[in-house]
Each structure stands twice: as structure tokens, then as C-alpha cells.
PDB file of C-alpha atoms in Angstrom:
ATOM      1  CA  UNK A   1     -26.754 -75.648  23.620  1.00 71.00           C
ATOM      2  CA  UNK A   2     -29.300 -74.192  21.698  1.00 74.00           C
ATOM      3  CA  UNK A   3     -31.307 -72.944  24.827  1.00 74.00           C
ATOM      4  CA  UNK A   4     -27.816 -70.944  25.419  1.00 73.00           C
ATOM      5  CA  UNK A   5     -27.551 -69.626  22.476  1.00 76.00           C
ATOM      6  CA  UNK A   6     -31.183 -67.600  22.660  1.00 82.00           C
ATOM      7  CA  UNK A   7     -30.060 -65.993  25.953  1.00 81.00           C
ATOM      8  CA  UNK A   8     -26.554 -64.797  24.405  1.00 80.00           C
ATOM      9  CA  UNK A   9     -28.031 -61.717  23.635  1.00 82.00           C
ATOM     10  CA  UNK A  10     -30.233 -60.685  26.692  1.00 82.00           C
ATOM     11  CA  UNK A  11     -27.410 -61.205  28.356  1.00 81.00           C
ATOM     12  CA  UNK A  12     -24.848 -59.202  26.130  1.00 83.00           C
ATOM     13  CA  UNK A  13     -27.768 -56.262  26.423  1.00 87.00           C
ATOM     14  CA  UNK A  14     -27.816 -56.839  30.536  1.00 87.00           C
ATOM     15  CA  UNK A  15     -24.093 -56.577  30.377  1.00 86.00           C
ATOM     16  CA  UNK A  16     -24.250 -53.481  27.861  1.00 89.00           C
ATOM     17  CA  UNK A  17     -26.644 -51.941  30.251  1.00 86.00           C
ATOM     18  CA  UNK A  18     -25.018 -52.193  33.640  1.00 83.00           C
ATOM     19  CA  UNK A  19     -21.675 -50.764  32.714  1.00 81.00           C
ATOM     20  CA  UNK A  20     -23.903 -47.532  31.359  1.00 81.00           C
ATOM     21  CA  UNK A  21     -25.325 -46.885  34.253  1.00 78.00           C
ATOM     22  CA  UNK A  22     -22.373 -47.498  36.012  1.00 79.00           C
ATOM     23  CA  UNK A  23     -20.961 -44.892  34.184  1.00 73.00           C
ATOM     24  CA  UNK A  24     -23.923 -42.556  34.988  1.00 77.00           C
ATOM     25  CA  UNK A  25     -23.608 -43.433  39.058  1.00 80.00           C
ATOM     26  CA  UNK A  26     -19.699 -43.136  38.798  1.00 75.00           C
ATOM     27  CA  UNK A  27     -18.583 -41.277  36.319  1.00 68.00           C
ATOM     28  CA  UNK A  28     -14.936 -41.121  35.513  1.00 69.00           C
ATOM     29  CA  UNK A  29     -12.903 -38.055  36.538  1.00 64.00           C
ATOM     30  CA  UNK A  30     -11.924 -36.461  33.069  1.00 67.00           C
ATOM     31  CA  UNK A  31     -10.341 -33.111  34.621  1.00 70.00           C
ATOM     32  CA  UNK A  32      -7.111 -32.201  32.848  1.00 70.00           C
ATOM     33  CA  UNK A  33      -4.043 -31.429  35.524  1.00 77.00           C
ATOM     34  CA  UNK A  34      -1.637 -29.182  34.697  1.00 85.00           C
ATOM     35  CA  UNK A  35       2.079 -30.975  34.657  1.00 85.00           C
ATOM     36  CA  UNK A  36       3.501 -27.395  35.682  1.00 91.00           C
ATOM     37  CA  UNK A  37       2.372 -27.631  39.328  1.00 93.00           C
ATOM     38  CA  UNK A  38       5.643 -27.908  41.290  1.00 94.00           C
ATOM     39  CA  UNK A  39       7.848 -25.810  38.750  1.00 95.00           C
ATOM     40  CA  UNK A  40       8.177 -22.580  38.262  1.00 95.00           C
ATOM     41  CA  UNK A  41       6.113 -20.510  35.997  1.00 95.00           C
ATOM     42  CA  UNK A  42       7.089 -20.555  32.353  1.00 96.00           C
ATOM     43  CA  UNK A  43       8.681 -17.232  30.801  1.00 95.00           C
ATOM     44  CA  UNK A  44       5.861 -15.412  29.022  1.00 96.00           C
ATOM     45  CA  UNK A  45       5.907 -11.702  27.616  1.00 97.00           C
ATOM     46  CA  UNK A  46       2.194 -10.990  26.904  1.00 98.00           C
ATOM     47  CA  UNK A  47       1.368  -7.208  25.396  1.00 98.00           C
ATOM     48  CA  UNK A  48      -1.463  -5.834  26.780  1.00 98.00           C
ATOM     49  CA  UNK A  49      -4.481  -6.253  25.235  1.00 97.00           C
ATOM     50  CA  UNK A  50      -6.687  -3.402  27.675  1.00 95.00           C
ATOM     51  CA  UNK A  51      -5.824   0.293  27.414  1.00 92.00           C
ATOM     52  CA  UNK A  52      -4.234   1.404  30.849  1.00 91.00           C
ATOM     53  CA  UNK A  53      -3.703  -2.288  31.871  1.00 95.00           C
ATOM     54  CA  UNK A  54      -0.059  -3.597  31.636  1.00 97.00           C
ATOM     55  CA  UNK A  55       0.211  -7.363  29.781  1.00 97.00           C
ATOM     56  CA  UNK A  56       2.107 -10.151  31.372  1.00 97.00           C
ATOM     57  CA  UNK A  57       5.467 -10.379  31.626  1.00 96.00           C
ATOM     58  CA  UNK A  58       6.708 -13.182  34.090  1.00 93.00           C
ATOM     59  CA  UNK A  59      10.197 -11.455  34.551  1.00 92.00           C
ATOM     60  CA  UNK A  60       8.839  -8.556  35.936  1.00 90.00           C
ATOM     61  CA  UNK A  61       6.420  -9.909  38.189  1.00 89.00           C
ATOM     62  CA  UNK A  62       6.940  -8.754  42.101  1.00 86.00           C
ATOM     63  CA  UNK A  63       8.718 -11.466  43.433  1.00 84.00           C
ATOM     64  CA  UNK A  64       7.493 -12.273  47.427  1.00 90.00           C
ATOM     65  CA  UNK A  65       4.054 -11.697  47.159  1.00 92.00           C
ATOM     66  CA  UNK A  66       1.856 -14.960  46.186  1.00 97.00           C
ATOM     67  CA  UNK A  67      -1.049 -14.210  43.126  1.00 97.00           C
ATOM     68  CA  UNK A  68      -3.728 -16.120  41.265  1.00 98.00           C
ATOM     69  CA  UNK A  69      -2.725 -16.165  37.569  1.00 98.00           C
ATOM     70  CA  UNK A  70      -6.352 -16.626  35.369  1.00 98.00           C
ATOM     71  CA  UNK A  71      -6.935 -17.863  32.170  1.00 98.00           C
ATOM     72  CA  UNK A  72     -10.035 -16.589  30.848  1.00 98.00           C
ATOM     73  CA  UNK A  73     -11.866 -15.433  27.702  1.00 98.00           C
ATOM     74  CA  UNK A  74     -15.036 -13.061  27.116  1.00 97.00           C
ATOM     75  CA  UNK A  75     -16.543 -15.483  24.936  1.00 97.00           C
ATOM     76  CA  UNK A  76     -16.457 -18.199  27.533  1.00 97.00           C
ATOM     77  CA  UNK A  77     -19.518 -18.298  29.537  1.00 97.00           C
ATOM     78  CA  UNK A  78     -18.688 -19.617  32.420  1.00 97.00           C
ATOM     79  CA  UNK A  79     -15.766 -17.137  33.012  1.00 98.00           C
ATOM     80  CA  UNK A  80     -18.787 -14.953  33.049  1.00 97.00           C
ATOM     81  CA  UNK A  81     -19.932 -17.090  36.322  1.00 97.00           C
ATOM     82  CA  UNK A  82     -16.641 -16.887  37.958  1.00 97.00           C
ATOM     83  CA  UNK A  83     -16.408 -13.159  37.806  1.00 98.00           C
ATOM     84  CA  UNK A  84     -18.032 -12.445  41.326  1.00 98.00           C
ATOM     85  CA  UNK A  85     -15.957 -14.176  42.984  1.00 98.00           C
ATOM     86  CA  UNK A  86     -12.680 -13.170  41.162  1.00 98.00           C
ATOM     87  CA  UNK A  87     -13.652  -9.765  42.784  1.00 98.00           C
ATOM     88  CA  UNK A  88     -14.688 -11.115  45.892  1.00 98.00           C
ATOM     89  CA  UNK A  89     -10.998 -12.874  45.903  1.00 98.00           C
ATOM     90  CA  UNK A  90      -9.507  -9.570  44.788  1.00 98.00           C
ATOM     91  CA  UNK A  91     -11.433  -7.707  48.013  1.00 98.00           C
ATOM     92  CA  UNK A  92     -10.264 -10.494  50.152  1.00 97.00           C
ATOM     93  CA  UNK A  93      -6.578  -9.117  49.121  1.00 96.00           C
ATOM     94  CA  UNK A  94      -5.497 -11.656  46.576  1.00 97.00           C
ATOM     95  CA  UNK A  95      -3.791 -10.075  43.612  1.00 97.00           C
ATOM     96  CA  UNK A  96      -5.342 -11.524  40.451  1.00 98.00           C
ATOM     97  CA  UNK A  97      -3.818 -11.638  37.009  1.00 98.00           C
ATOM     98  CA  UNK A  98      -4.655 -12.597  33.693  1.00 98.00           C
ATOM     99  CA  UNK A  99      -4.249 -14.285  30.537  1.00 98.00           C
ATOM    100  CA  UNK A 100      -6.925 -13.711  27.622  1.00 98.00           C
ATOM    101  CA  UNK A 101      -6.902 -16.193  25.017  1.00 98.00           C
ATOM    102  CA  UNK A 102      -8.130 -15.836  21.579  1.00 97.00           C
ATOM    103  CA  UNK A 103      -9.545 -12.633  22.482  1.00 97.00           C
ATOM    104  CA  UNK A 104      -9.888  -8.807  21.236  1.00 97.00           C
ATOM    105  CA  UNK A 105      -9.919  -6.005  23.076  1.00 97.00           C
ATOM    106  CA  UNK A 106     -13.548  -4.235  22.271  1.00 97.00           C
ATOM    107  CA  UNK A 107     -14.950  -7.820  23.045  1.00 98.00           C
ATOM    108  CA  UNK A 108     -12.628  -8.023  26.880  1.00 97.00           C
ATOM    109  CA  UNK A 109     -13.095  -3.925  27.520  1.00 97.00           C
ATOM    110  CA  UNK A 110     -17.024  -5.003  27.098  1.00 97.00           C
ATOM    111  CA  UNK A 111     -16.679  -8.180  29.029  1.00 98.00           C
ATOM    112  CA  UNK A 112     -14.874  -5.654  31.979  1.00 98.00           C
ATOM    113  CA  UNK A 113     -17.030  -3.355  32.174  1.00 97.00           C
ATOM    114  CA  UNK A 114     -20.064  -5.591  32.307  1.00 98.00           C
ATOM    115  CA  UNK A 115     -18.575  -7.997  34.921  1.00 98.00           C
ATOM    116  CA  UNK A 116     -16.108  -6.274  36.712  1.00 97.00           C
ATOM    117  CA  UNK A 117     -12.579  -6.126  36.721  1.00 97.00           C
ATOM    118  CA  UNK A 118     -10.419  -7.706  39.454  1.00 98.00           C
ATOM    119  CA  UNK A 119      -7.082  -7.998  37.162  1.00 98.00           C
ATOM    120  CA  UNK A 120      -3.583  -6.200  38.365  1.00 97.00           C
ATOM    121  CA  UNK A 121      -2.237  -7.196  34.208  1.00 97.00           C
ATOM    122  CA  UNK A 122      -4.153  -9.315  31.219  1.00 98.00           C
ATOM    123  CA  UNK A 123      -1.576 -10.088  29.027  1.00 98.00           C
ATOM    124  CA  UNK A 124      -3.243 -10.985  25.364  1.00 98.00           C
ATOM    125  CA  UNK A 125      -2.888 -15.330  24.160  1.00 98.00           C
ATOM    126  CA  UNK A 126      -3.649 -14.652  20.689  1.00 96.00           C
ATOM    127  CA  UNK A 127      -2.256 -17.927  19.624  1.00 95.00           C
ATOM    128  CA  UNK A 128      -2.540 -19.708  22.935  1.00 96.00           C
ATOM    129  CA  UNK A 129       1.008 -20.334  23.570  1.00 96.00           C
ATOM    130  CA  UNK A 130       1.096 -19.095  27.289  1.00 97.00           C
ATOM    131  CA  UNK A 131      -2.070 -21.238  27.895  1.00 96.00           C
ATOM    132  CA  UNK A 132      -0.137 -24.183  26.686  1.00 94.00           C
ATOM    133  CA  UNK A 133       2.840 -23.941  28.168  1.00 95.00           C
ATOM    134  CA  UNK A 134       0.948 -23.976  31.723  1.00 95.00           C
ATOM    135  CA  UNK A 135      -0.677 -26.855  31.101  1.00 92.00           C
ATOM    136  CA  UNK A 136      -3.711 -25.424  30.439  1.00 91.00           C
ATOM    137  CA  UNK A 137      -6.678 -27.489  28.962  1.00 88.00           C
ATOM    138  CA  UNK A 138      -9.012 -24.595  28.588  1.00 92.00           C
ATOM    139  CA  UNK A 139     -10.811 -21.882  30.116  1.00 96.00           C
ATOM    140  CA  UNK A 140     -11.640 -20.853  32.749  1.00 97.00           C
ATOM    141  CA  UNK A 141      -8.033 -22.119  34.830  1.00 96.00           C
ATOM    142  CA  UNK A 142      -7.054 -20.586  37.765  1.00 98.00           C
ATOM    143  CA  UNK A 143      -3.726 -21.186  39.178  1.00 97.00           C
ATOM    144  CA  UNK A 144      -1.839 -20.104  42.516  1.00 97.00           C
ATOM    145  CA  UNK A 145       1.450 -19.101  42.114  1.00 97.00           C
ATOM    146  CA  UNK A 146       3.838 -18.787  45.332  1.00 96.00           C
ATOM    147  CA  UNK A 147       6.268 -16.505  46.651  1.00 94.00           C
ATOM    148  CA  UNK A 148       8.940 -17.399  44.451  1.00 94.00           C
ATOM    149  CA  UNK A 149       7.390 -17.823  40.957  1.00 95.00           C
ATOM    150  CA  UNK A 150       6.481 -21.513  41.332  1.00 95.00           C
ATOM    151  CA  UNK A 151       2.813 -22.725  40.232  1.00 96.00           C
ATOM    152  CA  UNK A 152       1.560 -24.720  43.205  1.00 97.00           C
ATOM    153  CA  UNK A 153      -2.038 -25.188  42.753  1.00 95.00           C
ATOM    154  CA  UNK A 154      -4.465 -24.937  39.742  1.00 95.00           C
ATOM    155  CA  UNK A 155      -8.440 -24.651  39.757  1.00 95.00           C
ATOM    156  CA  UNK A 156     -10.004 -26.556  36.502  1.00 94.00           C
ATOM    157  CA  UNK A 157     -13.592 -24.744  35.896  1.00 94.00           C
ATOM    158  CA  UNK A 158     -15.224 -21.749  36.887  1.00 97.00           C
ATOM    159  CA  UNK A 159     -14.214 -20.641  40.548  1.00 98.00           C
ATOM    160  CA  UNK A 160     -18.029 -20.877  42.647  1.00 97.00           C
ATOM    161  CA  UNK A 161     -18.623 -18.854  45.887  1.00 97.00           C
ATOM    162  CA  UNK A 162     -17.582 -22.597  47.662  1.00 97.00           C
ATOM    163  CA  UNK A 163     -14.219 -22.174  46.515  1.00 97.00           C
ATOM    164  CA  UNK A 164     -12.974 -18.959  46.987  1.00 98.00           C
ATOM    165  CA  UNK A 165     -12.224 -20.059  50.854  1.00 97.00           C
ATOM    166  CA  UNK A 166     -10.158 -22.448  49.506  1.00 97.00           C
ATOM    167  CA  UNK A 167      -8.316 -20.349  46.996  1.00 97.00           C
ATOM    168  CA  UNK A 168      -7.456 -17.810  49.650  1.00 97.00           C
ATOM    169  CA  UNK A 169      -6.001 -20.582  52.046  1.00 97.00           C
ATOM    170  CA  UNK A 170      -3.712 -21.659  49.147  1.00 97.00           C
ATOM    171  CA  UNK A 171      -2.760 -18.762  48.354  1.00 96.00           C
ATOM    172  CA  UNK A 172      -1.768 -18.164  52.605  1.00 96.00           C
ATOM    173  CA  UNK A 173      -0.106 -21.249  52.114  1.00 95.00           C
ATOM    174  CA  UNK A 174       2.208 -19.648  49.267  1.00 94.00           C
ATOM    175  CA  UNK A 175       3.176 -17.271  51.011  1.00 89.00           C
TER     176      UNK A 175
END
């Protein structure tokens, strides 16, 4: 018994071990999905937060016409990555607006004019509300909306140059 007893805790630190580096091979998938997807965009009246840019308002959004509605910050870093390929998306025809949260608008007219601007309206998320109430877990989020106002697909992360194909073939698919 007492010969068990010494090996008790090689093999509580074998045990300890192998679920660590199972971890490391197979790490869990901790992406946050919206509970929107399916349902139809939430009401949101968002002022404007960029001179000569309108802000969001979901009631008078074109009906008909599929979009990409962003959720992005200019203190976020890797909205800064994502920003060549929101244009690329917005050459490609997709119409592409916005929702800055926690932002101000020296800091997003810098951000704009440094990276581009591929937004049609950036409606200002001072307090994050709008960003909750898609089911947003934080930025940058990228979600297709469909012809008739419903959200039916949402990107978690900054959008690389491997997934703007994809983007554009949901948002064909929204149509």
C-alpha cells in the first residue's frame, strides 16, 4: 500500500499534464454566437458620429438589397487589419455599414482617413446598446443581413483576405 501511495503523485502530475496539452493540441472553441441570427434586426436609431455620414437607423434602411452591418472601433487593432478587405468587399459591390462603439469622432475621422472608408452610415454606440442587442461579444463583428431585414450570418474576428469570398457568397445568398 505504501509503494502506492509514493506514485499517487507522479501520477496526479501525469494526469495534470496530459489534459494541458490536450488543451494546447485541441483547444476548445470559445467564439461567442450571436442568438439574433434567424430574426430580424433589432430597432436601433444611431446619430451619426462622422460629419457628412448619416448614423443608423434600422427603419430607414433600403429594404431589398442585402448589406454587411460592422461593428468596429478605432481603438481596436484588429479592425485596423480588417480594413482592406472591408474595401475590397465594398469594390466587390457589397454595401457596408457601421456601428462604432465607445468611440469619438476626431479618433474615427482619423481612423477613416488613415484606413479607408468603405461605410454607406456609422451610427455612434456610445453606451453599447446596439452592440448588445445583436448579440455582439465584441469587436470587430461582421454580420450579413438579408433582403428583408433579417440577420443571417455573423463573422466573429477581423474579416482576412480568405474570407471575403465567403462573405460575398452570403451575402448572394441573401439576396
Amino acid at each position: 500500500m505504501k509503494k502506492l501511495l509514493i506514485w499517487l503523485p507522479l501520477a496526479l502530475f501525469v494526469l495534470v499534464f496530459a489534459l494541458v496539452v490536450n488543451g494546447l493540441i485541441e483547444p476548445s472553441d470559445r467564439i461567442v454566437r450571436s442568438a439574433m441570427i434567424g430574426k430580424p434586426l433589432p430597432a436601433m436609431q444611431l446619430p451619426a458620429i462622422v460629419d457628412g455620414k448619416p448614423g443608423l437607423d434600422t427603419a430607414l434602411l433600403p429594404k431589398g438589397k442585402p448589406r454587411l452591418l460592422n461593428v468596429f472601433a478605432s481603438w481596436c487593432i484588429p479592425c485596423v487589419a480588417e480594413a482592406p478587405q472591408l474595401l475590397k468587399l465594398r469594390q466587390a459591390g457589397a454595401e457596408i455599414d457601421a456601428i462604432a462603439v465607445r468611440d469619438t469622432a476626431p479618433a474615427l475621422q482619423a481612423f477613416l482617413a488613415r484606413n479607408g472608408d468603405p461605410y454607406t452610415r456609422i451610427g455612434d454606440d456610445a453606451a453599447m446598446r446596439a452592440q448588445l442587442s445583436l448579440g455582439s461579444s465584441g469587436v470587430p463583428e461582421t454580420f450579413v443581413i438579408d433582403a428583408r431585414g433579417v440577420i443571417v450570418d455573423q463573422h466573429v474576428g477581423d474579416i482576412r483576405a480568405e474570407d471575403v469570398p465567403r462573405l460575398l457568397a452570403a451575402l448572394e445568398k441573401a439576396r
